[in-house]
Amino acid sequence: MSLTEKPAETPERLAFYDKINAGNCNALWTVFADIITPEPKSACQPHCWRYAPLREWLLEAGELITAKEAERRVLILENPGLRGQSRITTSLYAGLQLVLPGEVAPAHRHSQSALRFVIDGDGAYTAVEGERTLMSFGDFVITPPWAWHDHGNQSDQPMIWLDGLDIPLASFFDASFAEPGAADTQAQTRPTGDSLARYGANMLPVDFEPRELASPIFNYPYERSREALEALKRQQEWDPCHGLKLRYVNPADGGFAMPTISAFLQLLPQGMRTRAYRSTDATVFVSTEGHGRTTIDGKTFDWGPRDIFVAPSWKWIEHEADDEAVLFSYSDRVAQQKLGFWREQRGDA
Ligand code: GTQ
């Protein structure tokens, strides 16, 4: 038997399969090549969502339902190969959330971890465990597993962000729990900025002992991350596959900020064409600045600011930037690494 070819069937074998199937058994050699594949085989497809129509649909949703009635007013980005499953990749969820001025998305908590990446508007807040953070364009905000969170918009403009959650992972493990808050809005038990001052200044409280899996910082402001890219780009040390790519870090242990989702911010200088790269973590990208195109598994997608695109596991990715471009991205890399699955490969020069 080979890894990819199935043994020939005989009448005796077929009769045998029927017999054992009736007893809830199956013969491994009839399915081996389907379940232990030499390379990842995914229904997930490369795809790009342009922001303009998404924004229109989201604002239309804003006239149909309130954030409170919807619990979360979100349009789910469904991978074309995984329709009806609320997935953008096999393991991750993506949605675009709208909170209108004066609205509140009520407090709740769930097993699933969430990230927010702000793409439109300025000044709405997310409260996590009693602390509010004001959100601006490009901020990366996390909600750890089972943490109370609510969102509110006291600014005068609609606020839209990309939600990234590990919903499919929680479903896979049959480990989803959720609970509504006692009130729509959490009491503020810590001042805004507390976490960032305590944990986000390259210092930690002297007796700090990490007790959570997620980073104690829950807002990584774009201003700071962008500033780091700006300073580093002067070194002209471009990675041939990634340009200049940084990852968001949990200061308590140097790992990723979330237990199941890795997040990154990268800069591609004007005119750069990256060398092909692939890894087993299917990745969701959103551009914050610049224009370009990305070829994934031979399909090319043009993108500009706020457009969202997804690359499946183990498909070659090549970026090309027309002007200086910045891409945020997230994937399940941290989970795969912990479980021993993660691989990457760089293409030939
Ligand atoms: O903001 O808590 O897109 O619970 C999906 C589920 C957002 C949220 C989503 C959620 C949230």
Short mmCIF file of C-alpha atoms and ligand atoms in Angstrom, two decimals:
data_model
loop_
_atom_site.label_atom_id
_atom_site.label_comp_id
_atom_site.label_asym_id
_atom_site.label_seq_id
_atom_site.Cartn_x
_atom_site.Cartn_y
_atom_site.Cartn_z
CA MET A 1 0.00 0.00 0.00
CA SER A 2 1.21 3.53 -0.67
CA LEU A 3 0.30 6.65 1.24
CA THR A 4 -1.85 7.97 -1.59
CA GLU A 5 -3.30 4.89 -3.25
CA LYS A 6 -6.02 2.75 -1.79
CA PRO A 7 -5.94 -1.06 -2.03
CA ALA A 8 -8.19 -2.52 -4.73
CA GLU A 9 -11.61 -3.67 -3.60
CA THR A 10 -12.83 -7.26 -3.93
CA PRO A 11 -16.35 -8.56 -3.42
CA GLU A 12 -15.18 -10.19 -0.19
CA ARG A 13 -13.66 -6.95 1.08
CA LEU A 14 -16.77 -4.91 0.19
CA ALA A 15 -18.98 -7.37 2.01
CA PHE A 16 -16.64 -7.18 4.98
CA TYR A 17 -16.84 -3.35 5.04
CA ASP A 18 -20.64 -3.53 5.00
CA LYS A 19 -20.60 -5.91 7.91
CA ILE A 20 -18.28 -3.84 10.10
CA ASN A 21 -19.88 -0.51 9.07
CA ALA A 22 -23.13 -1.77 10.56
CA GLY A 23 -21.20 -2.12 13.82
CA ASN A 24 -19.84 1.44 13.69
CA CYS A 25 -16.41 0.36 12.48
CA ASN A 26 -14.46 1.25 9.36
CA ALA A 27 -11.33 -0.17 7.75
CA LEU A 28 -8.46 2.31 7.94
CA TRP A 29 -7.01 1.28 4.58
CA THR A 30 -10.16 2.53 2.83
CA VAL A 31 -9.69 6.08 4.16
CA PHE A 32 -6.00 6.36 5.03
CA ALA A 33 -5.11 8.47 1.97
CA ASP A 34 -7.96 10.90 2.77
CA ILE A 35 -7.13 11.48 6.42
CA ILE A 36 -3.34 11.27 6.62
CA THR A 37 -2.37 13.35 3.63
CA PRO A 38 1.23 13.97 2.56
CA GLU A 39 0.42 17.70 2.51
CA PRO A 40 -2.38 19.85 3.94
CA LYS A 41 -5.59 19.54 1.93
CA SER A 42 -8.06 22.23 2.81
CA ALA A 43 -11.47 23.38 1.63
CA CYS A 44 -10.35 26.90 2.65
CA GLN A 45 -9.85 29.14 -0.40
CA PRO A 46 -7.83 32.29 -0.97
CA HIS A 47 -10.15 35.29 -1.08
CA CYS A 48 -10.24 39.08 -0.77
CA TRP A 49 -13.07 41.26 0.57
CA ARG A 50 -12.90 44.88 -0.58
CA TYR A 51 -13.85 47.19 2.24
CA ALA A 52 -16.21 49.58 0.39
CA PRO A 53 -19.17 47.18 -0.07
CA LEU A 54 -18.66 45.70 3.40
CA ARG A 55 -18.90 49.18 4.92
CA GLU A 56 -22.10 49.89 3.02
CA TRP A 57 -23.71 46.62 4.12
CA LEU A 58 -22.62 47.23 7.68
CA LEU A 59 -24.15 50.73 7.75
CA GLU A 60 -27.31 49.25 6.23
CA ALA A 61 -27.34 46.68 9.05
CA GLY A 62 -27.09 49.68 11.38
CA GLU A 63 -30.52 50.77 10.18
CA LEU A 64 -32.01 47.31 10.56
CA ILE A 65 -30.92 46.38 14.07
CA THR A 66 -29.28 47.95 17.13
CA ALA A 67 -26.07 46.65 18.64
CA LYS A 68 -28.02 45.77 21.78
CA GLU A 69 -30.71 43.80 19.99
CA ALA A 70 -28.13 41.97 17.90
CA GLU A 71 -25.87 41.40 20.96
CA ARG A 72 -23.07 42.11 18.45
CA ARG A 73 -23.85 43.76 15.12
CA VAL A 74 -21.37 41.88 12.99
CA LEU A 75 -21.13 40.75 9.39
CA ILE A 76 -19.26 37.46 9.29
CA LEU A 77 -16.61 37.05 6.59
CA GLU A 78 -17.22 33.54 5.31
CA ASN A 79 -14.55 31.76 3.37
CA PRO A 80 -16.03 30.81 -0.05
CA GLY A 81 -14.88 27.22 0.51
CA LEU A 82 -16.44 27.06 3.98
CA ARG A 83 -19.83 28.74 3.52
CA GLY A 84 -22.38 28.41 6.29
CA GLN A 85 -19.76 27.57 8.89
CA SER A 86 -18.89 31.06 10.17
CA ARG A 87 -15.22 30.58 9.32
CA ILE A 88 -12.68 32.58 7.41
CA THR A 89 -10.14 29.75 7.80
CA THR A 90 -10.66 26.21 9.03
CA SER A 91 -9.81 27.24 12.59
CA LEU A 92 -10.63 30.94 12.79
CA TYR A 93 -13.53 33.36 12.53
CA ALA A 94 -13.57 36.90 11.17
CA GLY A 95 -16.30 39.52 11.31
CA LEU A 96 -16.74 43.24 10.86
CA GLN A 97 -18.42 44.90 13.82
CA LEU A 98 -20.24 48.23 13.81
CA VAL A 99 -20.98 50.28 16.92
CA LEU A 100 -22.87 53.49 16.18
CA PRO A 101 -22.56 56.69 18.25
CA GLY A 102 -24.43 56.29 21.54
CA GLU A 103 -24.70 52.51 21.26
CA VAL A 104 -23.62 49.80 23.65
CA ALA A 105 -22.82 46.17 22.78
CA PRO A 106 -23.76 44.57 26.10
CA ALA A 107 -21.34 42.87 28.50
CA HIS A 108 -20.85 39.15 28.12
CA ARG A 109 -18.11 36.55 28.36
CA HIS A 110 -17.28 33.38 26.50
CA SER A 111 -14.60 30.71 26.20
CA GLN A 112 -13.52 32.04 22.83
CA SER A 113 -10.69 34.57 22.63
CA ALA A 114 -11.23 37.67 20.53
CA LEU A 115 -9.08 40.26 18.86
CA ARG A 116 -10.27 43.58 17.48
CA PHE A 117 -8.40 45.43 14.79
CA VAL A 118 -9.81 48.91 14.29
CA ILE A 119 -10.30 49.89 10.68
CA ASP A 120 -12.73 52.81 10.74
CA GLY A 121 -13.60 55.51 13.26
CA ASP A 122 -11.97 56.75 16.39
CA GLY A 123 -12.89 56.92 20.05
CA ALA A 124 -15.24 54.01 20.80
CA TYR A 125 -14.24 51.85 23.74
CA THR A 126 -13.94 48.22 24.63
CA ALA A 127 -14.12 47.40 28.33
CA VAL A 128 -12.33 44.25 29.48
CA GLU A 129 -12.68 43.13 33.10
CA GLY A 130 -13.63 46.61 34.29
CA GLU A 131 -11.10 48.65 32.32
CA ARG A 132 -12.02 50.68 29.26
CA THR A 133 -9.66 51.30 26.41
CA LEU A 134 -10.36 53.93 23.78
CA MET A 135 -9.78 52.58 20.33
CA SER A 136 -8.22 54.27 17.31
CA PHE A 137 -7.45 53.23 13.76
CA GLY A 138 -5.00 50.32 13.65
CA ASP A 139 -5.19 49.47 17.36
CA PHE A 140 -4.93 45.78 18.19
CA VAL A 141 -7.19 44.99 21.14
CA ILE A 142 -7.60 41.58 22.78
CA THR A 143 -10.30 39.96 24.86
CA PRO A 144 -8.90 36.91 26.73
CA PRO A 145 -10.92 33.71 27.15
CA TRP A 146 -13.76 34.06 29.68
CA ALA A 147 -13.10 37.79 30.24
CA TRP A 148 -16.09 40.11 30.63
CA HIS A 149 -16.27 42.59 27.77
CA ASP A 150 -18.60 45.22 26.40
CA HIS A 151 -18.23 47.85 23.71
CA GLY A 152 -19.56 51.39 23.59
CA ASN A 153 -19.32 54.36 21.29
CA GLN A 154 -19.38 57.78 22.92
CA SER A 155 -17.79 59.42 19.89
CA ASP A 156 -19.75 61.10 17.13
CA GLN A 157 -18.76 58.69 14.34
CA PRO A 158 -19.56 55.08 13.49
CA MET A 159 -16.84 52.71 14.64
CA ILE A 160 -15.95 49.61 12.64
CA TRP A 161 -13.43 46.97 13.53
CA LEU A 162 -12.38 43.51 12.40
CA ASP A 163 -13.15 40.80 14.95
CA GLY A 164 -10.91 37.73 14.95
CA LEU A 165 -12.03 34.87 17.16
CA ASP A 166 -11.11 31.23 17.70
CA ILE A 167 -14.77 30.18 17.43
CA PRO A 168 -14.11 27.17 15.13
CA LEU A 169 -11.37 25.96 17.49
CA ALA A 170 -13.70 26.12 20.50
CA SER A 171 -16.34 24.27 18.45
CA PHE A 172 -13.81 21.63 17.39
CA PHE A 173 -12.97 20.95 21.03
CA ASP A 174 -16.66 21.21 22.06
CA ALA A 175 -15.56 23.68 24.69
CA SER A 176 -17.85 26.68 24.17
CA PHE A 177 -19.36 28.40 27.19
CA ALA A 178 -21.00 31.85 27.24
CA GLU A 179 -22.68 34.01 29.85
CA PRO A 180 -24.48 37.39 29.74
CA GLY A 181 -23.39 40.17 32.08
CA ALA A 182 -25.60 41.38 34.94
CA ALA A 183 -25.70 44.84 33.31
CA ASP A 184 -25.12 46.01 29.72
CA THR A 185 -22.16 48.13 30.75
CA GLN A 186 -19.50 46.96 33.19
CA ALA A 187 -18.64 49.14 36.16
CA GLN A 188 -15.27 50.80 35.62
CA THR A 189 -12.98 49.37 38.27
CA ARG A 190 -9.69 50.57 36.77
CA PRO A 191 -8.84 53.81 35.00
CA THR A 192 -8.32 53.87 31.23
CA GLY A 193 -4.65 53.28 30.45
CA ASP A 194 -3.98 51.26 33.61
CA SER A 195 -2.96 48.01 31.87
CA LEU A 196 -0.76 49.73 29.33
CA ALA A 197 1.10 51.63 32.06
CA ARG A 198 1.43 48.57 34.27
CA TYR A 199 2.48 46.04 31.64
CA GLY A 200 3.16 47.91 28.41
CA ALA A 201 6.15 50.11 29.25
CA ASN A 202 8.79 47.34 29.05
CA MET A 203 8.34 46.99 32.79
CA LEU A 204 6.19 44.82 35.02
CA PRO A 205 4.99 45.32 38.58
CA VAL A 206 7.82 44.00 40.77
CA ASP A 207 5.93 41.02 42.15
CA PHE A 208 3.97 40.26 38.99
CA GLU A 209 3.16 36.58 38.53
CA PRO A 210 1.40 35.76 35.27
CA ARG A 211 -1.83 33.93 36.05
CA GLU A 212 -3.56 34.24 32.69
CA LEU A 213 -2.71 32.71 29.33
CA ALA A 214 -3.36 35.98 27.51
CA SER A 215 -1.24 39.12 27.61
CA PRO A 216 -2.07 41.51 30.48
CA ILE A 217 -1.94 44.32 27.90
CA PHE A 218 -5.23 44.49 26.06
CA ASN A 219 -4.66 47.40 23.71
CA TYR A 220 -1.56 47.57 21.52
CA PRO A 221 -1.94 51.06 20.04
CA TYR A 222 -1.17 51.43 16.34
CA GLU A 223 0.81 54.57 17.07
CA ARG A 224 3.43 52.57 18.97
CA SER A 225 3.60 49.60 16.61
CA ARG A 226 3.77 51.87 13.58
CA GLU A 227 6.51 53.91 15.21
CA ALA A 228 8.59 50.76 15.67
CA LEU A 229 8.20 49.88 11.97
CA GLU A 230 9.07 53.46 11.04
CA ALA A 231 12.30 53.41 13.05
CA LEU A 232 13.31 49.95 11.85
CA LYS A 233 12.69 50.58 8.17
CA ARG A 234 15.68 52.92 8.14
CA GLN A 235 17.92 49.88 8.67
CA GLN A 236 16.80 48.56 5.28
CA GLU A 237 17.04 45.00 6.58
CA TRP A 238 14.26 43.50 4.52
CA ASP A 239 13.26 39.92 4.99
CA PRO A 240 12.85 38.59 1.43
CA CYS A 241 9.53 36.91 2.33
CA HIS A 242 8.05 39.40 4.81
CA GLY A 243 9.59 42.83 4.32
CA LEU A 244 9.74 44.03 7.92
CA LYS A 245 7.50 41.95 10.14
CA LEU A 246 6.92 42.17 13.88
CA ARG A 247 4.71 40.08 16.11
CA TYR A 248 2.56 41.27 19.01
CA VAL A 249 4.00 39.90 22.24
CA ASN A 250 2.83 38.97 25.72
CA PRO A 251 5.33 40.84 27.94
CA ALA A 252 4.86 38.27 30.71
CA ASP A 253 6.43 35.40 28.79
CA GLY A 254 7.64 36.66 25.40
CA GLY A 255 5.06 34.52 23.62
CA PHE A 256 2.16 35.67 21.49
CA ALA A 257 -0.45 37.98 23.01
CA MET A 258 -3.24 35.41 22.87
CA PRO A 259 -3.27 31.68 23.67
CA THR A 260 -4.78 30.59 20.34
CA ILE A 261 -4.22 33.46 17.89
CA SER A 262 -0.97 35.03 16.71
CA ALA A 263 -0.96 38.57 15.38
CA PHE A 264 1.57 40.46 13.30
CA LEU A 265 2.22 43.86 11.76
CA GLN A 266 4.47 44.20 8.73
CA LEU A 267 5.74 46.92 6.45
CA LEU A 268 6.47 46.42 2.77
CA PRO A 269 8.58 49.18 1.23
CA GLN A 270 7.46 50.79 -2.00
CA GLY A 271 8.09 48.50 -4.94
CA MET A 272 8.94 45.38 -2.92
CA ARG A 273 8.00 41.99 -4.30
CA THR A 274 8.35 39.35 -1.64
CA ARG A 275 9.79 35.92 -2.22
CA ALA A 276 7.20 33.12 -1.98
CA TYR A 277 6.41 31.89 1.52
CA ARG A 278 4.06 29.31 2.91
CA SER A 279 3.20 28.03 6.36
CA THR A 280 0.58 25.76 7.88
CA ASP A 281 -1.19 28.64 9.62
CA ALA A 282 -3.86 30.00 7.29
CA THR A 283 -3.64 33.77 7.66
CA VAL A 284 -6.04 36.71 7.57
CA PHE A 285 -4.52 39.98 6.35
CA VAL A 286 -5.84 43.53 6.47
CA SER A 287 -4.05 46.48 4.97
CA THR A 288 -3.86 49.70 6.96
CA GLU A 289 -1.78 51.74 4.54
CA GLY A 290 -0.68 51.50 0.96
CA HIS A 291 -1.70 49.55 -2.07
CA GLY A 292 -0.50 46.39 -3.65
CA ARG A 293 -1.41 42.89 -4.61
CA THR A 294 -0.90 39.47 -3.16
CA THR A 295 -0.71 36.23 -5.08
CA ILE A 296 -1.95 33.24 -3.13
CA ASP A 297 -1.81 29.81 -4.74
CA GLY A 298 -1.54 31.47 -8.15
CA LYS A 299 -4.51 33.82 -7.68
CA THR A 300 -3.78 37.54 -7.49
CA PHE A 301 -5.79 39.94 -5.32
CA ASP A 302 -5.40 43.72 -5.47
CA TRP A 303 -5.75 45.49 -2.15
CA GLY A 304 -5.75 48.93 -0.61
CA PRO A 305 -6.37 50.29 2.88
CA ARG A 306 -8.96 48.28 4.91
CA ASP A 307 -9.29 45.46 2.39
CA ILE A 308 -9.19 42.00 3.97
CA PHE A 309 -7.75 38.88 2.38
CA VAL A 310 -7.11 35.34 3.50
CA ALA A 311 -4.44 32.77 2.61
CA PRO A 312 -5.15 29.08 3.32
CA SER A 313 -2.67 26.71 4.94
CA TRP A 314 0.40 25.75 2.89
CA LYS A 315 -0.41 27.87 -0.16
CA TRP A 316 2.40 30.03 -1.54
CA ILE A 317 2.03 33.74 -0.75
CA GLU A 318 3.76 36.59 -2.59
CA HIS A 319 3.16 40.27 -1.83
CA GLU A 320 3.86 43.24 -4.04
CA ALA A 321 3.64 46.83 -2.76
CA ASP A 322 2.98 49.76 -5.13
CA ASP A 323 3.61 52.29 -2.40
CA GLU A 324 4.76 51.77 1.17
CA ALA A 325 2.26 49.35 2.66
CA VAL A 326 1.42 48.10 6.13
CA LEU A 327 -0.38 44.80 6.74
CA PHE A 328 -1.88 43.50 9.95
CA SER A 329 -2.39 39.74 10.04
CA TYR A 330 -3.55 36.97 12.34
CA SER A 331 -3.49 33.19 12.33
CA ASP A 332 -3.58 30.15 14.60
CA ARG A 333 0.24 29.83 14.52
CA VAL A 334 0.61 29.94 18.32
CA ALA A 335 -1.88 27.10 18.75
CA GLN A 336 -0.21 24.97 16.07
CA GLN A 337 3.20 25.59 17.61
CA LYS A 338 2.02 24.50 21.04
CA LEU A 339 0.52 21.34 19.55
CA GLY A 340 3.54 20.49 17.40
CA PHE A 341 1.91 21.02 13.99
CA TRP A 342 3.42 24.23 12.66
CA ARG A 343 5.67 24.29 9.59
CA GLU A 344 6.89 26.99 7.25
CA GLN A 345 8.81 27.06 3.99
CA ARG A 346 10.54 29.80 2.06
CA GLY A 347 10.48 29.73 -1.72
CA ASP A 348 13.55 29.69 -3.91
CA ALA A 349 15.28 33.00 -4.54
O1 GTQ B 1 -17.52 41.47 20.42
O2 GTQ B 1 -17.80 39.92 21.91
O3 GTQ B 1 -17.63 39.12 16.08
O4 GTQ B 1 -18.86 37.69 21.18
C1 GTQ B 1 -18.44 37.52 17.59
C2 GTQ B 1 -18.75 37.16 18.88
C3 GTQ B 1 -17.72 39.65 18.35
C4 GTQ B 1 -17.76 40.30 20.73
C5 GTQ B 1 -17.93 38.76 17.34
C6 GTQ B 1 -18.54 38.04 19.92
C7 GTQ B 1 -18.02 39.30 19.64
#
